[in-house]
Short mmCIF file of C-alpha atoms in Angstrom, two decimals:
data_model
loop_
_atom_site.label_atom_id
_atom_site.label_comp_id
_atom_site.label_asym_id
_atom_site.label_seq_id
_atom_site.Cartn_x
_atom_site.Cartn_y
_atom_site.Cartn_z
CA UNK A 1 208.69 50.66 68.98
CA UNK A 2 209.82 53.95 66.85
CA UNK A 3 207.11 56.00 65.29
CA UNK A 4 206.98 56.18 61.66
CA UNK A 5 206.47 59.64 60.39
CA UNK A 6 205.00 60.81 56.99
CA UNK A 7 205.71 64.33 55.56
CA UNK A 8 202.61 65.56 53.58
CA UNK A 9 203.31 68.34 51.24
CA UNK A 10 200.37 70.83 51.37
CA UNK A 11 196.99 71.33 53.20
CA UNK A 12 194.83 71.15 50.36
CA UNK A 13 192.20 68.38 49.98
CA UNK A 14 194.29 65.87 48.78
CA UNK A 15 196.85 66.34 51.67
CA UNK A 16 194.45 66.72 54.44
CA UNK A 17 192.63 63.45 53.19
CA UNK A 18 195.85 61.60 53.41
CA UNK A 19 196.63 62.79 56.82
CA UNK A 20 193.03 61.75 58.22
CA UNK A 21 193.13 58.19 56.68
CA UNK A 22 196.63 57.63 57.95
CA UNK A 23 195.58 58.57 61.47
CA UNK A 24 192.57 56.33 61.24
CA UNK A 25 194.20 53.18 59.66
CA UNK A 26 197.77 53.07 60.51
CA UNK A 27 200.08 54.00 63.10
CA UNK A 28 202.12 56.50 60.96
CA UNK A 29 201.96 60.05 62.24
CA UNK A 30 201.40 62.64 59.37
CA UNK A 31 202.99 66.01 59.68
CA UNK A 32 201.50 68.53 56.83
CA UNK A 33 203.48 71.39 55.62
CA UNK A 34 201.67 73.99 54.13
CA UNK A 35 203.20 77.07 51.98
CA UNK A 36 200.58 79.36 52.72
CA UNK A 37 198.70 80.51 56.21
CA UNK A 38 195.33 78.86 54.64
CA UNK A 39 193.79 75.40 54.86
CA UNK A 40 192.11 73.95 51.72
CA UNK A 41 194.41 74.83 48.76
CA UNK A 42 192.21 76.08 45.72
CA UNK A 43 189.10 74.71 47.66
CA UNK A 44 189.61 77.40 50.64
CA UNK A 45 187.11 80.15 51.89
CA UNK A 46 188.81 83.37 52.49
CA UNK A 47 187.19 85.17 55.59
CA UNK A 48 187.51 88.83 54.62
CA UNK A 49 185.86 91.25 56.89
CA UNK A 50 183.14 88.69 57.91
CA UNK A 51 182.59 87.71 54.41
CA UNK A 52 183.26 84.16 53.37
CA UNK A 53 184.51 83.91 49.64
CA UNK A 54 184.82 80.98 48.02
CA UNK A 55 187.59 80.37 45.19
CA UNK A 56 185.49 78.66 42.85
CA UNK A 57 182.34 76.63 43.26
CA UNK A 58 184.06 73.33 44.08
CA UNK A 59 181.11 71.35 44.13
CA UNK A 60 180.65 68.16 46.49
CA UNK A 61 179.74 65.67 43.85
CA UNK A 62 180.94 62.09 43.32
CA UNK A 63 179.94 59.02 41.66
CA UNK A 64 182.01 57.11 43.78
CA UNK A 65 179.83 55.94 47.29
CA UNK A 66 183.25 56.01 49.03
CA UNK A 67 183.84 59.43 48.49
CA UNK A 68 180.30 60.31 49.26
CA UNK A 69 180.27 58.84 52.25
CA UNK A 70 183.75 60.29 53.44
CA UNK A 71 182.43 63.64 52.92
CA UNK A 72 179.15 62.72 55.07
CA UNK A 73 181.47 61.47 57.82
CA UNK A 74 182.81 64.82 58.22
CA UNK A 75 179.41 66.77 57.85
CA UNK A 76 175.95 65.29 57.35
CA UNK A 77 173.41 66.17 54.81
CA UNK A 78 170.66 68.75 55.71
CA UNK A 79 167.40 67.03 56.87
CA UNK A 80 165.02 69.80 56.53
CA UNK A 81 164.52 73.01 54.37
CA UNK A 82 166.09 76.09 54.90
CA UNK A 83 164.29 79.44 54.37
CA UNK A 84 165.46 79.54 50.78
CA UNK A 85 164.98 75.91 49.90
CA UNK A 86 161.71 76.35 48.43
CA UNK A 87 162.25 74.25 45.22
CA UNK A 88 164.09 71.53 47.46
CA UNK A 89 161.08 71.56 49.72
CA UNK A 90 158.53 70.57 46.89
CA UNK A 91 160.47 67.87 45.55
CA UNK A 92 161.65 66.38 49.06
CA UNK A 93 165.43 66.25 48.78
CA UNK A 94 166.71 66.03 51.89
CA UNK A 95 168.24 63.25 53.83
CA UNK A 96 166.10 60.39 55.34
CA UNK A 97 168.59 59.65 58.09
CA UNK A 98 167.94 60.11 61.88
CA UNK A 99 168.79 62.95 63.50
CA UNK A 100 169.64 64.79 60.05
CA UNK A 101 170.44 68.61 60.89
CA UNK A 102 168.33 71.44 60.45
CA UNK A 103 170.23 74.02 58.40
CA UNK A 104 168.62 76.89 60.44
CA UNK A 105 170.00 75.56 63.53
CA UNK A 106 173.19 73.72 62.66
CA UNK A 107 176.30 74.98 61.15
CA UNK A 108 178.34 71.87 60.36
CA UNK A 109 176.13 70.53 57.29
CA UNK A 110 176.09 69.84 54.00
CA UNK A 111 173.43 71.46 51.90
CA UNK A 112 171.73 70.16 49.12
CA UNK A 113 172.18 72.76 46.14
CA UNK A 114 170.18 73.02 42.66
CA UNK A 115 172.84 73.54 40.11
CA UNK A 116 172.56 76.51 37.95
CA UNK A 117 174.94 77.57 35.22
CA UNK A 118 174.03 79.52 32.36
CA UNK A 119 175.53 81.21 29.01
CA UNK A 120 174.47 84.54 27.73
CA UNK A 121 174.13 84.22 23.98
CA UNK A 122 171.67 85.73 21.38
CA UNK A 123 170.71 88.29 24.09
CA UNK A 124 169.43 85.37 26.04
CA UNK A 125 170.37 83.24 28.78
CA UNK A 126 170.97 79.29 28.14
CA UNK A 127 171.32 76.82 30.61
CA UNK A 128 174.73 75.02 30.86
CA UNK A 129 175.21 72.21 29.85
CA UNK A 130 172.55 73.08 27.42
CA UNK A 131 169.22 71.72 28.27
CA UNK A 132 166.72 70.91 25.51
CA UNK A 133 163.75 72.67 27.16
CA UNK A 134 161.07 74.84 25.76
CA UNK A 135 163.07 77.91 26.76
CA UNK A 136 166.19 76.77 24.93
CA UNK A 137 164.08 75.93 21.95
CA UNK A 138 162.17 79.13 21.82
CA UNK A 139 165.79 81.09 22.25
CA UNK A 140 166.99 79.34 19.39
CA UNK A 141 164.21 79.66 16.65
CA UNK A 142 163.14 77.57 14.09
CA UNK A 143 165.80 78.02 11.59
CA UNK A 144 168.71 77.36 13.69
CA UNK A 145 166.91 74.38 15.18
CA UNK A 146 166.75 72.98 11.76
CA UNK A 147 170.32 73.68 10.96
CA UNK A 148 171.20 71.98 14.44
CA UNK A 149 168.98 68.83 13.71
CA UNK A 150 170.42 68.82 10.05
CA UNK A 151 174.19 69.05 10.79
CA UNK A 152 173.68 66.51 13.89
CA UNK A 153 172.13 63.87 11.57
CA UNK A 154 174.59 64.33 9.11
CA UNK A 155 177.41 63.86 11.12
CA UNK A 156 175.68 60.73 13.10
CA UNK A 157 175.92 59.14 9.32
CA UNK A 158 179.32 60.61 8.36
CA UNK A 159 181.29 61.16 11.44
CA UNK A 160 184.88 62.57 11.29
CA UNK A 161 187.53 59.80 11.34
CA UNK A 162 189.96 59.93 12.82
CA UNK A 163 189.18 62.91 15.47
CA UNK A 164 192.73 65.13 15.02
CA UNK A 165 191.47 68.04 17.64
CA UNK A 166 188.73 69.29 19.81
CA UNK A 167 186.82 70.81 16.93
CA UNK A 168 186.54 67.29 15.37
CA UNK A 169 185.39 65.98 18.75
CA UNK A 170 182.68 68.63 19.68
CA UNK A 171 181.34 68.23 15.93
CA UNK A 172 181.15 64.54 16.03
CA UNK A 173 178.89 64.73 19.50
CA UNK A 174 177.02 67.96 18.69
CA UNK A 175 176.94 68.49 14.80
CA UNK A 176 178.86 71.66 13.20
CA UNK A 177 175.79 74.20 13.95
CA UNK A 178 175.54 73.24 17.67
CA UNK A 179 179.55 73.53 18.07
CA UNK A 180 179.81 76.76 16.24
CA UNK A 181 176.83 78.26 18.19
CA UNK A 182 177.86 77.48 21.87
CA UNK A 183 181.28 75.57 22.03
CA UNK A 184 183.82 77.31 19.64
CA UNK A 185 183.74 80.82 20.82
CA UNK A 186 183.26 80.01 24.44
CA UNK A 187 186.02 77.55 24.48
CA UNK A 188 188.69 79.75 22.51
CA UNK A 189 187.77 82.70 25.08
CA UNK A 190 188.48 80.70 28.19
CA UNK A 191 191.51 78.90 27.13
CA UNK A 192 192.97 81.39 24.41
CA UNK A 193 193.35 78.49 22.15
CA UNK A 194 191.83 77.55 18.96
CA UNK A 195 190.10 74.27 19.11
CA UNK A 196 191.79 73.18 15.97
CA UNK A 197 195.02 73.17 18.50
CA UNK A 198 193.50 71.21 21.40
CA UNK A 199 193.77 67.40 21.24
CA UNK A 200 190.63 65.48 21.28
CA UNK A 201 191.34 63.91 24.72
CA UNK A 202 190.71 67.33 26.45
CA UNK A 203 186.74 67.25 25.31
CA UNK A 204 186.54 63.78 26.73
CA UNK A 205 188.07 64.65 30.14
CA UNK A 206 186.08 67.94 30.30
CA UNK A 207 182.40 66.70 29.00
CA UNK A 208 182.73 62.78 29.63
CA UNK A 209 180.23 61.26 27.61
CA UNK A 210 177.77 64.43 27.01
CA UNK A 211 176.14 64.31 23.34
CA UNK A 212 172.84 65.45 22.16
CA UNK A 213 171.38 62.12 22.22
CA UNK A 214 172.12 61.66 25.98
CA UNK A 215 170.96 65.07 26.71
CA UNK A 216 167.48 64.50 25.24
CA UNK A 217 167.26 61.10 26.90
CA UNK A 218 168.06 63.03 30.36
CA UNK A 219 165.47 65.59 29.57
CA UNK A 220 162.81 62.73 28.86
CA UNK A 221 163.78 61.28 32.03
CA UNK A 222 163.63 64.16 34.08
CA UNK A 223 159.97 64.75 33.00
CA UNK A 224 158.62 61.66 34.52
CA UNK A 225 160.95 61.08 37.19
CA UNK A 226 159.45 61.40 40.61
CA UNK A 227 162.45 61.42 42.98
CA UNK A 228 166.28 61.58 42.37
CA UNK A 229 168.87 60.37 44.63
CA UNK A 230 171.57 63.00 45.53
CA UNK A 231 174.20 60.33 44.27
CA UNK A 232 172.94 60.86 40.72
CA UNK A 233 175.05 57.76 39.78
CA UNK A 234 173.34 57.19 36.45
CA UNK A 235 173.68 60.79 35.36
CA UNK A 236 176.29 61.86 33.03
CA UNK A 237 178.53 64.41 35.37
CA UNK A 238 177.89 67.15 33.10
CA UNK A 239 173.89 66.79 33.37
CA UNK A 240 173.96 66.73 37.27
CA UNK A 241 171.23 68.55 38.79
CA UNK A 242 172.01 68.64 42.60
CA UNK A 243 175.30 68.75 44.65
CA UNK A 244 176.37 68.98 48.14
CA UNK A 245 177.99 72.07 49.56
CA UNK A 246 179.07 72.97 53.10
CA UNK A 247 176.85 75.76 54.86
CA UNK A 248 179.87 77.98 54.98
CA UNK A 249 181.75 77.15 51.63
CA UNK A 250 184.02 74.26 50.90
CA UNK A 251 186.87 75.58 53.05
CA UNK A 252 184.55 74.95 56.34
CA UNK A 253 184.58 71.30 55.61
CA UNK A 254 188.40 71.18 55.25
CA UNK A 255 189.07 73.31 58.35
CA UNK A 256 186.99 70.82 60.05
CA UNK A 257 189.12 67.62 58.75
CA UNK A 258 192.39 69.62 59.92
CA UNK A 259 191.07 70.24 63.13
CA UNK A 260 190.10 66.30 63.53
CA UNK A 261 193.88 65.52 62.44
CA UNK A 262 195.27 67.84 65.20
CA UNK A 263 193.04 66.15 68.07
CA UNK A 264 194.00 62.82 66.59
CA UNK A 265 198.03 63.51 67.04
CA UNK A 266 198.87 64.91 63.62
CA UNK A 267 200.56 68.09 62.81
CA UNK A 268 200.07 70.93 60.56
CA UNK A 269 202.61 73.50 60.10
CA UNK A 270 201.97 76.68 58.29
CA UNK A 271 204.34 79.04 56.00
CA UNK A 272 206.60 75.94 55.38
CA UNK A 273 207.53 75.72 51.89
CA UNK A 274 209.13 72.13 50.71
CA UNK A 275 212.10 73.05 48.30
CA UNK A 276 213.89 69.83 48.24
CA UNK A 277 213.83 65.95 48.78
CA UNK A 278 217.03 64.10 49.99
CA UNK A 279 217.29 60.53 49.07
CA UNK A 280 219.40 57.51 49.76
CA UNK A 281 219.33 54.14 48.19
CA UNK A 282 216.55 54.97 46.28
CA UNK A 283 214.35 55.93 49.27
CA UNK A 284 213.40 59.73 50.23
CA UNK A 285 215.03 59.99 53.83
CA UNK A 286 214.68 63.87 54.31
CA UNK A 287 212.55 66.79 53.44
CA UNK A 288 214.23 70.22 52.96
CA UNK A 289 211.93 73.08 53.59
CA UNK A 290 211.91 77.01 54.19
CA UNK A 291 210.21 78.18 57.42
CA UNK A 292 208.53 81.52 57.94
CA UNK A 293 211.83 83.23 58.75
CA UNK A 294 213.47 82.11 55.29
CA UNK A 295 215.77 79.51 57.17
CA UNK A 296 216.23 76.21 55.73
CA UNK A 297 215.24 73.27 57.94
CA UNK A 298 215.56 69.41 57.13
CA UNK A 299 213.08 66.61 58.69
CA UNK A 300 214.05 63.00 58.69
CA UNK A 301 210.80 61.00 57.29
CA UNK A 302 209.76 57.59 56.44
CA UNK A 303 207.33 58.45 53.87
CA UNK A 304 206.53 61.56 51.53
CA UNK A 305 203.19 62.44 50.04
#
């Protein structure tokens, strides 16, 4: 029987996941062609003079049980507290599975981390996403709180219809005062574009279903909740409080996946830049790529990812 081959372009999370799934569930041999010398794409961890540097946070969190189980199949979740896990130790947020690893003893482990993102505004730090706790209320002051409540109630009764841009989207969900306080300048500084020139669909993608009412509801639930599952499936994505993170950065997990791919018979080639595809009868037959020497080569394939 002739072995079928699949060329996978790029050794990022998507490419590595595709290769690993092919090896587990099919007879197709994956061949990964990676342009750089690294594994993990934009989720890689760079080792520079003994320092491991992550390109962005890349929190390991998903509402999909299948995705969470996939990650846990590579690295298990910590079962005990590390030295700096005082908050987690108090809340007992560890894996209950048998033989769950001790992060002080094991390196191949998913740590449970508390989320902490903040905005520096009015010479004070505010939790982000905006959390309606006592510290936030104190930092805002009574007058600004009154204006936030007034404009929020007004837009609830008289929403902007239709929503023509991101500004309309934010105002409908947070009110004009809160929009101008936190969202307007921040968004325009990050993206370099006025909120009036960004379509409203961008907001739906970035902040999902977050709104003031859901933030208040989440705050009230957090006061009385005695324990929370790490999956947090009933929590808005923007309001999650915990996430998983490999002990030595996200790149560590994808490096492990790459090693499993090679152990199972897959191939991973670095400094191979795909520059073209050759098709016949509406099917891709060859992948053309440039190697580390700058020479052009072609590989016959059955599938391309």
